[in-house]
Structure formats: C-alpha cells, structure tokens
CSV table of C-alpha atoms and ligand atoms in Angstrom, one decimal:
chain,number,residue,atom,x,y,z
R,4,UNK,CA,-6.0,161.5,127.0
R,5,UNK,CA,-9.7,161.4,126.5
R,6,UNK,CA,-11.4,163.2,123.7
R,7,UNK,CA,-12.9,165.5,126.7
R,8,UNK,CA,-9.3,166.4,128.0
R,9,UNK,CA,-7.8,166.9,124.4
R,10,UNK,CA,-10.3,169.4,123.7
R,11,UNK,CA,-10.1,171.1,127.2
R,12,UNK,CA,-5.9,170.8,127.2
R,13,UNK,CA,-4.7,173.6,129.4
R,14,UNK,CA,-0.9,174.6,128.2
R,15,UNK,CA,1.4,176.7,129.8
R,16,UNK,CA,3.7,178.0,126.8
R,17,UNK,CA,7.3,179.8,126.8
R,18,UNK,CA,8.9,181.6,124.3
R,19,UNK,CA,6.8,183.2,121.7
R,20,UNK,CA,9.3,184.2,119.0
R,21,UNK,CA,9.5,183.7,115.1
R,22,UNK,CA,8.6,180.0,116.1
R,23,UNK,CA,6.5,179.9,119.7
R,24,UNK,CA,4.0,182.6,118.0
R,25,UNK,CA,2.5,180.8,115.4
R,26,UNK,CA,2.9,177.4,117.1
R,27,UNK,CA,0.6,179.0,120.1
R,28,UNK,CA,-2.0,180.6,117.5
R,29,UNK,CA,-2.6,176.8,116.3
R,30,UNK,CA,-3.4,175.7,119.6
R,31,UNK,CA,-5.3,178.5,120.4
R,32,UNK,CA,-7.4,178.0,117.1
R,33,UNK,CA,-7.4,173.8,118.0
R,34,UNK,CA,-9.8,175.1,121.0
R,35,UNK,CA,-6.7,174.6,124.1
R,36,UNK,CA,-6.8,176.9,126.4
R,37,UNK,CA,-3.3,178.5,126.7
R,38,UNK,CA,-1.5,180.9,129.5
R,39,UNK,CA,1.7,182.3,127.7
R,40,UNK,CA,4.9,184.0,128.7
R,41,UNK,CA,8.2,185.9,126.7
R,42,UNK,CA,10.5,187.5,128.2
R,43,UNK,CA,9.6,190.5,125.3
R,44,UNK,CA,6.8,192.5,125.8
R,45,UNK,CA,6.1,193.2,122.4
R,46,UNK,CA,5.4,189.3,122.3
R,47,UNK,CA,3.5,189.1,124.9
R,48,UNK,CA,0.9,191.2,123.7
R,49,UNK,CA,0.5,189.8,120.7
R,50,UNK,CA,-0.1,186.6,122.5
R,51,UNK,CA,-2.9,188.4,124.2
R,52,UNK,CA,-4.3,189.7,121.1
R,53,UNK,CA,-3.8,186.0,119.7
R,54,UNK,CA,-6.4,184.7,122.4
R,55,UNK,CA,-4.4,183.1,125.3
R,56,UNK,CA,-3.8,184.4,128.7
R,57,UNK,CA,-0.6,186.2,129.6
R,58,UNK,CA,1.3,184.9,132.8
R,59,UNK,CA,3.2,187.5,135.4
R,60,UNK,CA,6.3,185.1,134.9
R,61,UNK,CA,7.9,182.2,132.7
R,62,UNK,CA,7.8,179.7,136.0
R,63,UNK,CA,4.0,180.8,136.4
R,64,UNK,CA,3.2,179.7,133.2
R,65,UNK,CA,3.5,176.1,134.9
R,66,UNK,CA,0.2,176.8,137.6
R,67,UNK,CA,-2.5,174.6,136.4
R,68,UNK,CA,-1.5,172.9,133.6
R,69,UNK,CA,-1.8,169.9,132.2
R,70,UNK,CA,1.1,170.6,129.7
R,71,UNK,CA,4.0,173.0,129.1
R,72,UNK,CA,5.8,173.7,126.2
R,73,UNK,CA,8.7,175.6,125.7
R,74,UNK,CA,10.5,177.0,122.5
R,75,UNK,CA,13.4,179.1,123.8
R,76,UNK,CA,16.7,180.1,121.4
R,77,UNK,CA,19.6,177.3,123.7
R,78,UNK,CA,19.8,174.7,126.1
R,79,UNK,CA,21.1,177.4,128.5
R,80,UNK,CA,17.4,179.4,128.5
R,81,UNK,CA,16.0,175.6,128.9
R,82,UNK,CA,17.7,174.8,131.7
R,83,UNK,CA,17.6,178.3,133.2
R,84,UNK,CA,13.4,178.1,132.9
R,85,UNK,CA,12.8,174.9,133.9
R,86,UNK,CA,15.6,173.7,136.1
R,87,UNK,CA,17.0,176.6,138.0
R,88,UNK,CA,16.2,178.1,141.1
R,89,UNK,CA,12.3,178.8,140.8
R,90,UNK,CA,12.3,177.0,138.1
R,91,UNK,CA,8.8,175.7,136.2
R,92,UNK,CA,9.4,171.8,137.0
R,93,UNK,CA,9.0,173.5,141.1
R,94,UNK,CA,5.4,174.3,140.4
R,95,UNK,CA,3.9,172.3,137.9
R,96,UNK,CA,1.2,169.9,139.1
R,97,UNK,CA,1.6,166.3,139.0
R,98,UNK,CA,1.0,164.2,136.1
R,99,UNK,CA,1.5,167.7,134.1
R,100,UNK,CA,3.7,166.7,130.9
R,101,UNK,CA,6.9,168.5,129.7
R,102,UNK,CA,7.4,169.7,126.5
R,103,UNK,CA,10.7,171.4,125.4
R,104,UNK,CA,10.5,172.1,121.1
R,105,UNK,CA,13.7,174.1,121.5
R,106,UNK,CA,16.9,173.1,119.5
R,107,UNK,CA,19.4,172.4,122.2
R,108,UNK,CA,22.2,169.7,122.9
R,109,UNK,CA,21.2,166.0,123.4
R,110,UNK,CA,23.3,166.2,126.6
R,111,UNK,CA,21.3,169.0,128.0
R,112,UNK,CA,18.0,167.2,126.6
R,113,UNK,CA,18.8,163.9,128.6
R,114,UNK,CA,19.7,166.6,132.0
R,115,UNK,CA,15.9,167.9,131.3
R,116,UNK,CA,14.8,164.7,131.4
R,117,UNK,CA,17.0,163.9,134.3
R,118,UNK,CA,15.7,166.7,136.3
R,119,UNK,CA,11.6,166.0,135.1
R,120,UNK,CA,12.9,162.2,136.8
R,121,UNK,CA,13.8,163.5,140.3
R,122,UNK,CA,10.4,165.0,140.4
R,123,UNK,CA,8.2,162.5,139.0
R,124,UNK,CA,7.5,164.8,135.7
R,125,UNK,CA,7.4,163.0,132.2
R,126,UNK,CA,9.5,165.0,130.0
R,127,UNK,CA,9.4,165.3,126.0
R,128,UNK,CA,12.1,166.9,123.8
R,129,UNK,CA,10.4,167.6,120.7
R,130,UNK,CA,12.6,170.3,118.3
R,131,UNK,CA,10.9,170.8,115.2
R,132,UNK,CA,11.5,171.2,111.5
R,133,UNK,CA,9.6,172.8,108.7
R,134,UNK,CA,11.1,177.0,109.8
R,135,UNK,CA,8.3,179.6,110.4
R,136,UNK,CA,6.4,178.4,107.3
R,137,UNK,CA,5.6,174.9,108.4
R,138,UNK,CA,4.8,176.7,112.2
R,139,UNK,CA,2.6,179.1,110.4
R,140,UNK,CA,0.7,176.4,108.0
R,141,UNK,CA,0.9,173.4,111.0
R,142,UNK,CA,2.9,171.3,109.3
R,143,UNK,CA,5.5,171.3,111.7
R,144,UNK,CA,7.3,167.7,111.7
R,145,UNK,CA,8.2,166.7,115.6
R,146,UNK,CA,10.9,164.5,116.2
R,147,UNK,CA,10.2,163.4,120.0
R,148,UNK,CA,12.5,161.7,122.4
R,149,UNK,CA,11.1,160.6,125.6
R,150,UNK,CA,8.6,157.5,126.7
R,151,UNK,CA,5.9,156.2,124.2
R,152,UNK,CA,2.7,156.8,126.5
R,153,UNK,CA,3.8,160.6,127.1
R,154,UNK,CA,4.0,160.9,123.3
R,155,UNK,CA,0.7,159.3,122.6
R,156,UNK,CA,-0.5,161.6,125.6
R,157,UNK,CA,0.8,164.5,123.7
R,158,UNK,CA,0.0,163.6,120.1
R,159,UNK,CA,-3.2,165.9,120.0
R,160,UNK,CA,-1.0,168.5,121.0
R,161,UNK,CA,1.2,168.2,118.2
R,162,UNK,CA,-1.1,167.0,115.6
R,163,UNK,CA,-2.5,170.8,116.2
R,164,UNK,CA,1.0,172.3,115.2
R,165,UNK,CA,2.4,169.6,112.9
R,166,UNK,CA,1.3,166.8,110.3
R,167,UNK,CA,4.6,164.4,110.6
R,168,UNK,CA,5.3,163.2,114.6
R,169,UNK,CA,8.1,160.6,115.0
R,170,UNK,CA,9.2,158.7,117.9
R,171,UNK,CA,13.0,159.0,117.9
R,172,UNK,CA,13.3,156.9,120.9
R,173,UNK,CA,14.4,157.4,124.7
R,174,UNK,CA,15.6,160.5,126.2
R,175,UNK,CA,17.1,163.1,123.6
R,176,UNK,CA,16.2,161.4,120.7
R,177,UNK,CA,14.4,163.6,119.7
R,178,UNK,CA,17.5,166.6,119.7
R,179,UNK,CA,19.9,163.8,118.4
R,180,UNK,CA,17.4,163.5,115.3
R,181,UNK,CA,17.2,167.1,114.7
R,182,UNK,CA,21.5,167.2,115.1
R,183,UNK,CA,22.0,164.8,112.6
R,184,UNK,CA,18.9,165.7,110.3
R,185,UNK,CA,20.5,169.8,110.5
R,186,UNK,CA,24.3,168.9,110.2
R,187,UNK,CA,23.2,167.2,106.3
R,188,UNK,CA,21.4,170.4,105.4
R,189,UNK,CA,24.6,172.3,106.7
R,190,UNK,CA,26.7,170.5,104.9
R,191,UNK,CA,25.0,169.5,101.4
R,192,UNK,CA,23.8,173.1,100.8
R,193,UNK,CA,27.9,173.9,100.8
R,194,UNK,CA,28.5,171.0,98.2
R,195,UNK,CA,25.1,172.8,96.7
R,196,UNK,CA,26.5,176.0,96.4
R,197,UNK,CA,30.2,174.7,95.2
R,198,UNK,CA,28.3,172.6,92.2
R,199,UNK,CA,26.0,175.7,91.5
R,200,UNK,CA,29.2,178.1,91.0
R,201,UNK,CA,31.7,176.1,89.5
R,202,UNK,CA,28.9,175.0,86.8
R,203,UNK,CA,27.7,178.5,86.3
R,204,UNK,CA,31.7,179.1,85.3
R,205,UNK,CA,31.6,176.1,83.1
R,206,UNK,CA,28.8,177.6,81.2
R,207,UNK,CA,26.2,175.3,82.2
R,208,UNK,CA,22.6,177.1,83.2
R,209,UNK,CA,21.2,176.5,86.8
R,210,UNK,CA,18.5,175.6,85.2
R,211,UNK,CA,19.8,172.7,83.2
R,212,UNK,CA,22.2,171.9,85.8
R,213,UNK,CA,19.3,171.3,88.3
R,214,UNK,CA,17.1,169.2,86.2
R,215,UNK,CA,19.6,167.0,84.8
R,216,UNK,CA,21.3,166.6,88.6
R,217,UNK,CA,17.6,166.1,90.0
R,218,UNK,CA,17.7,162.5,88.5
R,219,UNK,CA,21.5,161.9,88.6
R,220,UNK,CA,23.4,160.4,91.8
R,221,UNK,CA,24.1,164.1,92.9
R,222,UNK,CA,20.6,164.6,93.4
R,223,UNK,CA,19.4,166.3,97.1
R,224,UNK,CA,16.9,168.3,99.0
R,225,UNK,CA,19.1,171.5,98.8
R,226,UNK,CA,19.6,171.2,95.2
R,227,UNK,CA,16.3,170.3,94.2
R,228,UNK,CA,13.5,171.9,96.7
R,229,UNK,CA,15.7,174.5,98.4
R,230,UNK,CA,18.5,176.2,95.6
R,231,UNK,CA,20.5,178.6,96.7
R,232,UNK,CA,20.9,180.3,93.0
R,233,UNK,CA,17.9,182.8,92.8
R,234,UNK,CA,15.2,182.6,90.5
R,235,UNK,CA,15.0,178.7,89.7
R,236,UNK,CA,12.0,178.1,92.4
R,237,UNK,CA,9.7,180.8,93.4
R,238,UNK,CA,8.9,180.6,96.9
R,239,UNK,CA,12.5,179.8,98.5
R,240,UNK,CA,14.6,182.3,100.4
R,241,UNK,CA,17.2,182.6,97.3
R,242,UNK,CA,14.2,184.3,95.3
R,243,UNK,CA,13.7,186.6,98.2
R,244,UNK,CA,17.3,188.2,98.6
R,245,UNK,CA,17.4,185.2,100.7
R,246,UNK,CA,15.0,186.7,103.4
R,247,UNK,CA,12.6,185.0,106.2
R,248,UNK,CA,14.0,181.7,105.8
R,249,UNK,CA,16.7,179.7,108.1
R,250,UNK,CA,18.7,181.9,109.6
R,251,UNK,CA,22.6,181.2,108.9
R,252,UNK,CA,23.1,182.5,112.5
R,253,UNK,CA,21.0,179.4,113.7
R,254,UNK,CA,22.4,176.8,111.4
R,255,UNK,CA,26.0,177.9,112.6
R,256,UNK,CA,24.3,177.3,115.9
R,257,UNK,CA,22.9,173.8,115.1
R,258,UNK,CA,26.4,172.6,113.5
R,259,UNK,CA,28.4,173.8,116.8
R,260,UNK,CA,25.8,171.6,118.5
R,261,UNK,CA,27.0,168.5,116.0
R,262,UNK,CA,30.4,169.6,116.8
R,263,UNK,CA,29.6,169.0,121.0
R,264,UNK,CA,27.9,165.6,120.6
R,265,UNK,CA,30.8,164.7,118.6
R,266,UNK,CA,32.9,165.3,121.3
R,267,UNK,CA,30.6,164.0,123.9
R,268,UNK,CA,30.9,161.0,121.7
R,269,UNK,CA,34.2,160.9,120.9
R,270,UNK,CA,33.2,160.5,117.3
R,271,UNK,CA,35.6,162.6,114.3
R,272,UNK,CA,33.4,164.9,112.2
R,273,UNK,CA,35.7,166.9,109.5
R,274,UNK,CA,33.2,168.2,107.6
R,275,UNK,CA,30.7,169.0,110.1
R,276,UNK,CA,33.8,171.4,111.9
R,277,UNK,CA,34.8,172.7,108.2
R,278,UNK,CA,31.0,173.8,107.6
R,279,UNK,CA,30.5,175.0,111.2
R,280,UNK,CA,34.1,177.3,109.9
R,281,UNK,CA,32.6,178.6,106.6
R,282,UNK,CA,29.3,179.7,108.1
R,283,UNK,CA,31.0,181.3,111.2
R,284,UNK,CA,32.7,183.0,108.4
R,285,UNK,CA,30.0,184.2,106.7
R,286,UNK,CA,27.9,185.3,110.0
R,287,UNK,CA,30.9,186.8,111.1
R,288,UNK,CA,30.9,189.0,107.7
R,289,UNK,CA,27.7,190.4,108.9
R,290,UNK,CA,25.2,188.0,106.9
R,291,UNK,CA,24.1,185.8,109.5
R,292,UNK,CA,20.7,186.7,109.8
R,293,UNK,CA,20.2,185.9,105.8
R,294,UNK,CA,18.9,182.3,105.2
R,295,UNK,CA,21.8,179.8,105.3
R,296,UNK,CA,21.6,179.2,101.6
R,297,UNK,CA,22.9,182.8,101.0
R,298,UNK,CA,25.9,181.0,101.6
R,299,UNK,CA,26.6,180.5,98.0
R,300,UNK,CA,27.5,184.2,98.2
R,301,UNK,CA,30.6,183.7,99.9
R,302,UNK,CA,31.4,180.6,97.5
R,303,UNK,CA,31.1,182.9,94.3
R,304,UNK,CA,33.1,185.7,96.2
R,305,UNK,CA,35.7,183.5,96.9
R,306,UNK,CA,39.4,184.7,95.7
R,307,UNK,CA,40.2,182.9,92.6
R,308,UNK,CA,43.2,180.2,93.2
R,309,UNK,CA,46.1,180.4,90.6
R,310,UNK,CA,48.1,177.1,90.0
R,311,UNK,CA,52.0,177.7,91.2
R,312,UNK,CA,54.1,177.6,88.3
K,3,NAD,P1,13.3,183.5,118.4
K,3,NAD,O1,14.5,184.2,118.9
K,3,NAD,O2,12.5,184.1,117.3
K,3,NAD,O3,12.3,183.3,119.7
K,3,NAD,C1,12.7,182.9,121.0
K,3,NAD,C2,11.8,183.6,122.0
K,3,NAD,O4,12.2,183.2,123.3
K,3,NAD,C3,12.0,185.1,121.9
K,3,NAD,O5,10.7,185.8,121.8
K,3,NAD,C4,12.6,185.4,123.3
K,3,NAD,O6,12.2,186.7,123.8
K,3,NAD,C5,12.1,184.3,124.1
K,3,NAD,N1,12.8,184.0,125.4
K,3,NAD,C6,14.2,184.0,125.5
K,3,NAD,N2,14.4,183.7,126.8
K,3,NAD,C7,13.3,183.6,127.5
K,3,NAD,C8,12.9,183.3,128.8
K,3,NAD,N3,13.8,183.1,129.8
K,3,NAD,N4,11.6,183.3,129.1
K,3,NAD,C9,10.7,183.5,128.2
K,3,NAD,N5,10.9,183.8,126.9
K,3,NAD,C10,12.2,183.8,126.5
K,3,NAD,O7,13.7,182.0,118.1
K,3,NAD,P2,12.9,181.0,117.1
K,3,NAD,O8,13.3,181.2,115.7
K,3,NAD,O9,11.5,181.0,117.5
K,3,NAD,O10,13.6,179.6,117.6
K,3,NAD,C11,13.2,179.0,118.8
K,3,NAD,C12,13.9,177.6,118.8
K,3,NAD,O11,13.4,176.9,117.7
K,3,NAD,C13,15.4,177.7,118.7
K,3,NAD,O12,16.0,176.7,119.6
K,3,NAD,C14,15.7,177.4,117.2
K,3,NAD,O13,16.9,176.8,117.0
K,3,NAD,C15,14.6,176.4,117.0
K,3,NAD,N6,14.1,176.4,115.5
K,3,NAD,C16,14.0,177.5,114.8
K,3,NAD,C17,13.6,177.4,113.5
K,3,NAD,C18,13.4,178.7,112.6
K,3,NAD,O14,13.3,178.5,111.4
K,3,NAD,N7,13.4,179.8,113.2
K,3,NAD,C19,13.3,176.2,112.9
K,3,NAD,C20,13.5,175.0,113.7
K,3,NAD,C21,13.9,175.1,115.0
C-alpha cells in the first residue's frame, strides 16, 4: 500500500457494538474514509454522528472498498454476512482485502478463508485483545492469521486501532491465538480466585498475599494486573462492582470455543471443560454480563465441605 492509498483507505465496516464503535472512530480520526453498517439502529446512528457513511445493508457495505472489516458476536453472523446467499465476498471488488476481528472458531476462520479462496479474495482473521479499553485508547493487540503480504497491506489499518500486530501464521492463526491466549485467562483467574479466598480464610490480607505471590512461582497476569478481590488496583472491573469489563457471558463463550477445537483436534482439555462448567454456572445464576473475574463470587459463596467422619 502506498502512503497515498493508506491515507485514502476506503473501509466497509460491520458490526458497531461495545467493540466495532470505537475501533471505527479510530479510523475515522486516522483520516479512512469509512461506510458502516449494524444491524441496530441505535448504532448506526452513532456511526453517522462519528463521521462515516451509513450503508442501506451489511452486504453493501462491501461496494467500493478497498477493505472490509467485520467485528460481529460468532462465527455463525460471520459466515451468515460474508458467505451466505448475498453475502459481502459476492460484491466486493477485486483485490479488496477481508478483514474478520470477530472471536469465532478456527474451523469457521479457515471456511472464511476457504470461501475468500474460491473468489480470489485475500482473507485476514484478526480477533483482538485489550476489551473496550484498549479499542477506545487504540491499543488493540491483533493477532492475524492469513498471508504475510495481506498483513503488511493491512498494517496501517491496524496500527490505527492497535499498537501490538502479530503474525500468527496461515489461515486461522489468528482465532487459534486468541483460543489459547483466552482459555489461560479463563482458567488462571479460577485458580486466582480459589488462592484469593482460601487466603483471605487463612488470615492473610489480599494485599500481602498479592505482593508477596507477585514475585513467587504463583505469580500471573490475573493475580497481579487484573485481581478479582476489589479494592487492591484501582481501575480494574473488581473495583467497579466488576462492571464494563469482560463479560463472563463472552469468556464462557470463548472457553466453549477451546472446548470445539479440542474436539476438532482430538486433543483432552479437563480443565478448559471444568472452567467452561463453573462459568456456565455462574452466567446461568444471572451474572453473566459482570466481568469474568466476578467469578470469585461464586468461589466465596461456595457451600463449605465438612470432612466425613
Ligand atoms: P457487541 O454485541 O457489543 O457488538 C456486536 C455488534 O454486531 C452489535 O452492535 C450487533 O447489533 C451487531 N451485529 C450482529 N449481527 C449483525 C449483522 N448480521 N449485521 C450487522 N451487525 C450485526 O459485541 P462486542 O463486545 O463488540 O464483540 C464483538 C466481537 O469481539 C465478539 O466476537 C467478541 O467475542 C469479540 N471481543 C470482544 C471483547 C470485549 O471486551 N467486548 C474483547 C475481545 C474480543
């Protein structure tokens, strides 16, 4: 891409939730030119009002473009958008570049890619981490799966919604990345939350606990930079009654899709299927839109187990 092109950069983009929105105000505000669609009203004029172009329909958001991005909630909204009858990848123009920044299954990743083949369309997944905050402050890290040229074609793109952008490799690297990067913060904010309580019951202070673990072997993002015990960090969910952070609802989501590539794989994954259980507990309790370290909660309410005599 030539400086000219990145600064002119026409983008189609789909999906303008918690994510899309501020992703599509950074590229706005990076000079692109961008005609938006969401299925929501309410989001679409906010797009307008955030300076891009509104199109009649998700496919028609592909007319024109030199890239498309979408950031939809599941593979099946992926497919469904670009793939199905009417689909985007049946009007976009050639040499146009697909995006997807969803979270979806590597298997329906690599069938996007598949599909972007048939038609001559270079394909990218790209999820994201870094949650609304690092979409707001564009310091989203992209973790891309795809060919090497389309990356370098796209970097501009994502240097103006992100600061880290790593090549995972071919076709659905990018998802199987994010898969294995999510089912470790699934899983070590549970052994978090277990240390937490049964310290707190031993007498020990969070507090103390935390700084003495922080340089210990036990040491880890969760119990370090993200505690789930309120009032040891300031700006993390748990200080915030555990509001506008990762949703529970969506980690359960992300650990189900860890569960599928282990069966695509024929790999065994206990404790990825026992934390995808104790969140699908706790979001079935009614908390699944609290942040998923507001699992702790359900480890402190936990019935207290009496040794048999
Ligand atoms: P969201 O539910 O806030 O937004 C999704 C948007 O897509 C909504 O506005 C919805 O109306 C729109 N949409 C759904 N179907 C559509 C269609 N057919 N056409 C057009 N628009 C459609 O979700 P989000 O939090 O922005 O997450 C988006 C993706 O990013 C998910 O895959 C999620 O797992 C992933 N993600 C989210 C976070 C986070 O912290 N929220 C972090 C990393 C990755």
């Amino acid at each position: 891409m030539t400086s000219r092109e990145q600064r002119m950069t026409r983008i189609g983009f789909i999906g303008l939730g918690r994510m899309g929105m501020p992703m599509l105000r950074n590229l706005v505000a990076a000079g692109h030119e961008v005609q938006a669609y969401d299925v929501a009203e309410a989001a679409r004029v906010e797009a307008r009002e955030a300076g891009a172009e509104i199109a009649p329909s998700a496919a028609e958001t592909a007319s024109e473009v030199n890239v498309l991005i979408s950031m939809v909630p599941t593979g099946r909204h992926v497919l469904e958008i670009h793939t199905g009858p009417g689909g985007t990848l049946a009007r976009l123009p050639d040499g146009a570049l697909l995006i997807d920044c969803s979270t979806i299954a590597v298997a329906e990743a690599r069938a996007l890619h598949a599909a972007g083949a048939e038609r001559g369309t270079p394909v990218l997944d790209a999820p994201v981490s870094g949650g609304v905050m690092g979409a707001q402050a564009g310091t989203l890290t992209f973790m891309v799966g795809g060919e090497a040229r389309d990356l370098d074609r796209a970097r501009p793109i994502f240097q103006a919604m992100g600061r880290n952008i790593f090549h995972a490799g071919s076709a659905g690297n990018g998802q199987a990345a994010k898969v294995c990067n999510n089912l470790l913060a699934g899983i070590s904010m549970i052994a978090v939350s277990e240390a937490y309580t049964l310290g707190q019951r031993l007498g020990l202070e969070p507090a103390t606990m935390r700084e003495i673990v922080s340089t210990s072997t036990g040491s880890c993002h969760a119990l370090v930079n993200y505690p789930p015990v309120p009032g040891l960090l300031p700006n993390v969910p748990s200080s915030r009654e555990y509001r506008n952070g990762f949703a529970a609802e969506l980690m359960l989501k992300d650990l189900r899709l860890a569960e599928q590539a282990a069966m695509d794989t024929k790999s065994s994954l206990p404790l990825v299927t026992l934390a995808a259980s104790l969140y699908g507990l706790f979001c079935g309790s009614g908390s699944g839109d609290l942040d998923y370290s507001a699992v702790i909660r359900m480890i402190e309410g936990a019935p207290a187990v009496t040794a048999r005599p």
